[in-house]
Coordinates of N, CA and C in Angstrom, one line a residue:
M19 N -2.9 -4.8 10.0 CA -3.4 -3.5 10.0 C -4.1 -3.3 8.6
I20 N -5.3 -2.7 8.6 CA -6.0 -2.5 7.4 C -5.8 -1.0 7.0
I21 N -5.4 -0.8 5.8 CA -5.1 0.6 5.3 C -6.0 0.9 4.2
W22 N -6.8 2.0 4.4 CA -7.7 2.4 3.3 C -7.8 3.9 3.3
T23 N -8.3 4.4 2.1 CA -8.6 5.8 2.0 C -10.0 5.9 1.5
R24 N -10.7 6.9 2.0 CA -12.1 7.2 1.6 C -13.0 6.0 1.7
W25 N -13.5 5.5 0.6 CA -14.5 4.4 0.6 C -13.9 3.0 0.4
G26 N -12.6 2.9 0.6 CA -11.9 1.6 0.5 C -12.3 0.6 1.5
I27 N -12.8 1.0 2.6 CA -13.2 0.0 3.7 C -14.4 -0.8 3.2
V28 N -15.2 -0.3 2.3 CA -16.4 -1.0 1.8 C -15.9 -2.3 1.1
V29 N -14.7 -2.3 0.4 CA -14.2 -3.5 -0.2 C -14.0 -4.6 0.9
F30 N -13.4 -4.2 2.0 CA -13.2 -5.1 3.1 C -14.5 -5.7 3.6
L31 N -15.5 -4.8 3.7 CA -16.8 -5.3 4.1 C -17.5 -6.2 3.1
I32 N -17.3 -5.9 1.8 CA -17.9 -6.8 0.7 C -17.1 -8.1 0.8
F33 N -15.8 -8.1 1.0 CA -15.1 -9.3 1.1 C -15.6 -10.2 2.2
G34 N -15.8 -9.6 3.4 CA -16.4 -10.4 4.5 C -17.8 -10.9 4.2
L35 N -18.6 -10.1 3.6 CA -20.0 -10.5 3.3 C -20.0 -11.6 2.2
S36 N -19.0 -11.6 1.3 CA -18.9 -12.7 0.3 C -18.6 -14.0 0.9
V37 N -17.7 -14.0 2.0 CA -17.4 -15.3 2.7 C -18.7 -15.8 3.4
G38 N -19.4 -14.9 4.0 CA -20.7 -15.2 4.6 C -21.7 -15.7 3.7
A39 N -21.7 -15.1 2.5 CA -22.7 -15.5 1.4 C -22.4 -16.9 1.0
G40 N -21.1 -17.3 0.9 CA -20.7 -18.6 0.5 C -21.2 -19.7 1.5
F41 N -21.0 -19.4 2.8 CA -21.5 -20.3 3.8 C -23.0 -20.4 3.8
L42 N -23.7 -19.2 3.5 CA -25.1 -19.2 3.5 C -25.6 -20.1 2.3
I43 N -24.9 -20.0 1.1 CA -25.3 -20.8 0.0 C -25.1 -22.3 0.3
K44 N -24.0 -22.6 1.0 CA -23.8 -24.0 1.4 C -24.9 -24.5 2.3
A45 N -25.3 -23.6 3.3 CA -26.4 -24.0 4.2 C -27.7 -24.2 3.5
I46 N -28.0 -23.5 2.4 CA -29.2 -23.6 1.7 C -29.1 -24.9 0.8
V47 N -28.0 -25.1 0.1 CA -27.9 -26.3 -0.8 C -27.8 -27.6 0.0
S48 N -27.1 -27.5 1.1 CA -26.8 -28.8 1.9 C -27.1 -28.5 3.3
P49 N -28.4 -28.4 3.7 CA -28.8 -28.0 5.1 C -28.4 -29.1 6.1
D50 N -28.2 -30.3 5.7 CA -27.8 -31.3 6.7 C -26.3 -31.4 6.9
G51 N -25.6 -30.6 6.3 CA -24.1 -30.6 6.4 C -23.5 -31.7 5.8
G52 N -24.0 -32.1 4.6 CA -23.6 -33.3 3.9 C -22.1 -33.2 3.4
S53 N -21.8 -33.9 2.3 CA -20.5 -34.0 1.9 C -20.0 -32.8 1.0
A54 N -20.9 -31.9 0.8 CA -20.5 -30.7 -0.1 C -19.4 -30.0 0.6
Q55 N -18.4 -29.6 -0.2 CA -17.2 -28.9 0.3 C -17.6 -27.4 0.5
S56 N -17.2 -26.9 1.6 CA -17.4 -25.5 1.9 C -16.6 -24.6 1.0
G57 N -15.4 -25.0 0.6 CA -14.5 -24.2 -0.2 C -15.2 -23.8 -1.6
V58 N -15.9 -24.7 -2.2 CA -16.5 -24.4 -3.5 C -17.5 -23.3 -3.3
F59 N -18.3 -23.4 -2.2 CA -19.3 -22.4 -2.0 C -18.7 -21.0 -1.5
V60 N -17.6 -21.1 -0.8 CA -17.0 -19.8 -0.5 C -16.4 -19.2 -1.8
G61 N -15.9 -20.0 -2.7 CA -15.5 -19.4 -4.0 C -16.6 -18.8 -4.8
I62 N -17.8 -19.4 -4.7 CA -19.0 -18.9 -5.4 C -19.4 -17.5 -4.7
G63 N -19.2 -17.5 -3.3 CA -19.5 -16.3 -2.6 C -18.5 -15.2 -3.0
F64 N -17.2 -15.6 -3.2 CA -16.3 -14.6 -3.7 C -16.7 -14.0 -5.1
L65 N -17.1 -14.9 -5.9 CA -17.6 -14.4 -7.3 C -18.8 -13.4 -7.1
L66 N -19.7 -13.7 -6.2 CA -20.8 -12.8 -6.0 C -20.3 -11.5 -5.4
G67 N -19.3 -11.6 -4.5 CA -18.7 -10.4 -3.9 C -18.0 -9.6 -4.9
A68 N -17.3 -10.3 -5.9 CA -16.7 -9.5 -7.0 C -17.6 -8.7 -7.8
V69 N -18.8 -9.3 -8.0 CA -19.9 -8.6 -8.8 C -20.3 -7.4 -8.0
A70 N -20.5 -7.6 -6.7 CA -20.9 -6.5 -5.8 C -19.9 -5.4 -5.7
C71 N -18.6 -5.8 -5.7 CA -17.5 -4.8 -5.6 C -17.4 -4.0 -7.0
W72 N -17.6 -4.7 -8.1 CA -17.6 -4.1 -9.4 C -18.7 -3.1 -9.5
A73 N -19.9 -3.5 -9.0 CA -21.1 -2.6 -9.1 C -20.9 -1.3 -8.2
F74 N -20.3 -1.5 -7.0 CA -20.0 -0.4 -6.1 C -19.0 0.5 -6.8
G75 N -18.0 0.0 -7.4 CA -17.0 0.8 -8.0 C -17.5 1.5 -9.2
K76 N -18.4 0.9 -10.0 CA -18.9 1.4 -11.2 C -20.0 2.5 -11.0
F77 N -20.9 2.2 -10.1 CA -22.0 3.1 -9.9 C -21.9 4.1 -8.7
A78 N -21.5 3.6 -7.5 CA -21.5 4.4 -6.4 C -20.3 5.3 -6.4
L79 N -19.1 4.8 -6.7 CA -17.9 5.6 -6.6 C -17.9 6.7 -7.7
A80 N -18.6 6.5 -8.8 CA -18.7 7.5 -9.8 C -19.2 8.8 -9.2
K81 N -20.1 8.7 -8.3 CA -20.7 9.9 -7.6 C -19.9 10.3 -6.4
L82 N -19.4 9.3 -5.6 CA -18.7 9.6 -4.4 C -17.3 10.2 -4.6
D83 N -16.6 9.7 -5.6 CA -15.3 10.2 -5.9 C -15.3 11.1 -7.2
A84 N -16.4 11.8 -7.4 CA -16.5 12.7 -8.5 C -15.4 13.9 -8.4
P85 N -14.9 14.4 -9.5 CA -14.0 15.5 -9.4 C -14.6 16.7 -8.8
R86 N -13.8 17.4 -8.0 CA -14.3 18.6 -7.2 C -13.4 19.8 -7.6
P87 N -14.0 21.0 -7.7 CA -13.2 22.1 -8.0 C -12.2 22.4 -6.8
V88 N -11.0 22.9 -7.2 CA -10.0 23.3 -6.2 C -10.3 24.7 -5.9
V89 N -10.4 25.0 -4.6 CA -10.6 26.4 -4.2 C -9.5 26.7 -3.1
V90 N -9.3 28.0 -3.0 CA -8.5 28.5 -1.8 C -9.3 29.6 -1.1
W91 N -9.0 29.7 0.2 CA -9.8 30.7 1.0 C -9.0 32.0 1.0
Q92 N -9.7 33.0 0.6 CA -9.0 34.3 0.5 C -9.6 35.3 1.6
Q93 N -8.8 36.0 2.3 CA -9.2 36.9 3.3 C -9.9 38.1 2.7
L94 N -11.1 38.5 3.2 CA -11.8 39.6 2.7 C -11.2 40.9 3.2
A95 N -11.2 42.0 2.4 CA -10.7 43.2 2.9 C -11.6 43.8 4.0
Q96 N -12.9 43.6 3.8 CA -13.9 44.1 4.7 C -14.9 42.9 5.1
P97 N -14.8 42.4 6.4 CA -15.8 41.4 6.8 C -17.2 41.9 6.7
Y98 N -18.2 41.0 6.5 CA -19.6 41.4 6.4 C -20.4 40.3 7.2
V99 N -21.6 40.7 7.5 CA -22.5 39.8 8.2 C -23.5 39.2 7.2
N100 N -23.6 37.9 7.1 CA -24.5 37.3 6.0 C -26.0 37.2 6.6
E101 N -26.9 36.7 5.8 CA -28.3 36.6 6.2 C -28.6 35.8 7.4
H102 N -27.6 34.9 7.8 CA -27.8 34.1 9.0 C -27.2 34.7 10.3
G103 N -26.7 35.9 10.1 CA -26.1 36.6 11.3 C -24.7 36.2 11.6
I104 N -24.0 35.5 10.6 CA -22.6 35.1 10.8 C -21.7 36.1 10.1
T105 N -20.6 36.4 10.8 CA -19.6 37.3 10.2 C -18.7 36.5 9.3
V106 N -18.7 36.9 8.0 CA -17.9 36.3 7.0 C -16.6 37.0 6.8
K107 N -15.5 36.3 7.1 CA -14.2 37.0 6.9 C -13.4 36.5 5.7
Q108 N -13.8 35.3 5.2 CA -13.1 34.7 4.0 C -14.0 34.3 3.0
E109 N -13.6 34.2 1.8 CA -14.4 33.6 0.7 C -13.6 32.6 -0.1
A110 N -14.3 31.7 -0.7 CA -13.7 30.6 -1.5 C -13.5 31.2 -2.9
V111 N -12.2 31.0 -3.4 CA -11.9 31.5 -4.8 C -11.4 30.3 -5.6
P112 N -12.0 30.1 -6.7 CA -11.5 28.9 -7.5 C -10.1 29.1 -8.0
V113 N -9.4 28.0 -8.0 CA -8.0 28.0 -8.5 C -8.0 27.8 -10.0
R114 N -7.2 28.6 -10.7 CA -7.2 28.6 -12.2 C -5.8 28.2 -12.6
H115 N -5.7 27.5 -13.7 CA -4.4 27.1 -14.3 C -3.7 28.4 -14.8
P116 N -2.4 28.6 -14.4 CA -1.8 29.9 -14.7 C -1.6 30.2 -16.2
Q117 N -1.5 29.1 -17.1 CA -1.3 29.4 -18.5 C -2.6 29.4 -19.3
T118 N -3.5 28.5 -19.0 CA -4.8 28.4 -19.7 C -5.9 29.1 -19.1
G119 N -5.9 29.3 -17.8 CA -7.0 30.0 -17.2 C -8.2 29.1 -16.8
E120 N -8.1 27.8 -17.1 CA -9.2 26.9 -16.8 C -9.2 26.6 -15.3
Q121 N -10.4 26.3 -14.8 CA -10.5 25.9 -13.4 C -9.9 24.5 -13.2
L122 N -9.2 24.4 -12.1 CA -8.6 23.1 -11.7 C -9.5 22.3 -10.9
Y123 N -9.4 21.0 -11.1 CA -10.3 20.0 -10.3 C -9.4 19.0 -9.7
S124 N -9.8 18.5 -8.5 CA -9.1 17.4 -7.9 C -10.0 16.2 -7.9
R125 N -9.4 15.0 -8.1 CA -10.2 13.8 -8.1 C -9.8 12.9 -6.9
P126 N -10.6 12.8 -5.9 CA -10.3 12.0 -4.8 C -10.3 10.5 -5.2
S127 N -9.6 9.7 -4.5 CA -9.6 8.2 -4.9 C -9.7 7.4 -3.6
S128 N -10.5 6.3 -3.8 CA -10.7 5.4 -2.7 C -9.8 4.1 -2.9
T129 N -9.1 3.7 -1.9 CA -8.2 2.6 -2.0 C -8.2 1.7 -0.8
L130 N -7.8 0.5 -1.0 CA -7.6 -0.5 0.1 C -6.3 -1.1 -0.1
F131 N -5.4 -1.0 0.8 CA -4.0 -1.4 0.7 C -3.3 -0.8 -0.5
F132 N -3.6 0.4 -0.8 CA -3.0 1.2 -1.8 C -3.4 0.8 -3.2
I133 N -4.4 -0.1 -3.3 CA -5.0 -0.6 -4.6 C -6.3 0.1 -4.8
P134 N -6.6 0.8 -5.9 CA -7.9 1.5 -6.1 C -9.0 0.5 -6.1
V135 N -10.2 0.9 -5.6 CA -11.3 0.1 -5.4 C -11.8 -0.6 -6.7
R136 N -11.6 0.1 -7.8 CA -12.1 -0.5 -9.1 C -11.4 -1.7 -9.5
F137 N -10.1 -2.0 -8.9 CA -9.4 -3.2 -9.3 C -9.7 -4.3 -8.3
W138 N -10.3 -4.1 -7.2 CA -10.5 -5.1 -6.2 C -11.5 -6.1 -6.7
A139 N -12.4 -5.8 -7.6 CA -13.4 -6.7 -8.1 C -12.7 -7.8 -8.8
Y140 N -11.6 -7.5 -9.6 CA -10.9 -8.5 -10.3 C -10.0 -9.4 -9.3
V141 N -9.5 -8.8 -8.3 CA -8.8 -9.6 -7.3 C -9.7 -10.6 -6.6
I142 N -10.9 -10.1 -6.2 CA -11.8 -11.0 -5.5 C -12.3 -12.1 -6.4
A143 N -12.6 -11.8 -7.7 CA -13.0 -12.8 -8.7 C -11.9 -13.8 -8.9
A144 N -10.7 -13.4 -9.0 CA -9.6 -14.3 -9.2 C -9.4 -15.2 -8.0
L145 N -9.6 -14.7 -6.8 CA -9.5 -15.5 -5.6 C -10.7 -16.5 -5.5
G146 N -11.8 -16.1 -6.0 CA -13.0 -17.0 -6.1 C -12.7 -18.2 -7.1
V147 N -12.2 -17.8 -8.2 CA -11.9 -18.9 -9.2 C -10.8 -19.9 -8.7
V148 N -9.8 -19.3 -8.1 CA -8.7 -20.2 -7.5 C -9.3 -21.0 -6.4
T149 N -10.1 -20.5 -5.6 CA -10.7 -21.3 -4.5 C -11.6 -22.4 -5.0
I150 N -12.4 -22.1 -6.0 CA -13.3 -23.2 -6.6 C -12.4 -24.2 -7.3
V151 N -11.4 -23.9 -8.1 CA -10.6 -24.8 -8.7 C -9.8 -25.7 -7.8
V152 N -9.2 -25.1 -6.8 CA -8.5 -25.9 -5.8 C -9.4 -26.9 -5.0
N153 N -10.6 -26.5 -4.7 CA -11.5 -27.4 -3.9 C -12.1 -28.4 -4.8
V154 N -12.3 -28.2 -6.1 CA -12.8 -29.2 -7.0 C -11.7 -30.2 -7.3
V155 N -10.5 -29.8 -7.5 CA -9.4 -30.7 -7.8 C -9.1 -31.5 -6.6
R156 N -9.1 -30.9 -5.4 CA -8.8 -31.7 -4.2 C -9.9 -32.7 -3.9
G157 N -11.1 -32.5 -4.4 CA -12.2 -33.4 -4.4 C -12.7 -33.7 -3.1

């Protein structure tokens, strides 16, 4: 079973694409299916996937998992009809810290198997290095 929250499934997709990229690199380098080991190329694909995962975590998640203000919905004393003809009965009220009065924010997080997305780049890179080393040593 794959367990993820929010954008964590993208790591799983990047991982699969990195394996595919490894086999694609092998097909380009050795189109006749020669003696080149597939494991080395899959390891290179993992390293490319780690770069893609790092870029996704660094650039895309900065916007997708940005802090959001915490609000509660408060019942209005008198409902009103807005400009679109919809009767409004509640309004969003920002939640404030009881002692400081500052607005509270929540920061959503994207995970895969309870590990935040930003750490998966290192896991995939380590897997790539181990795959390359094992296949080179095995010869």
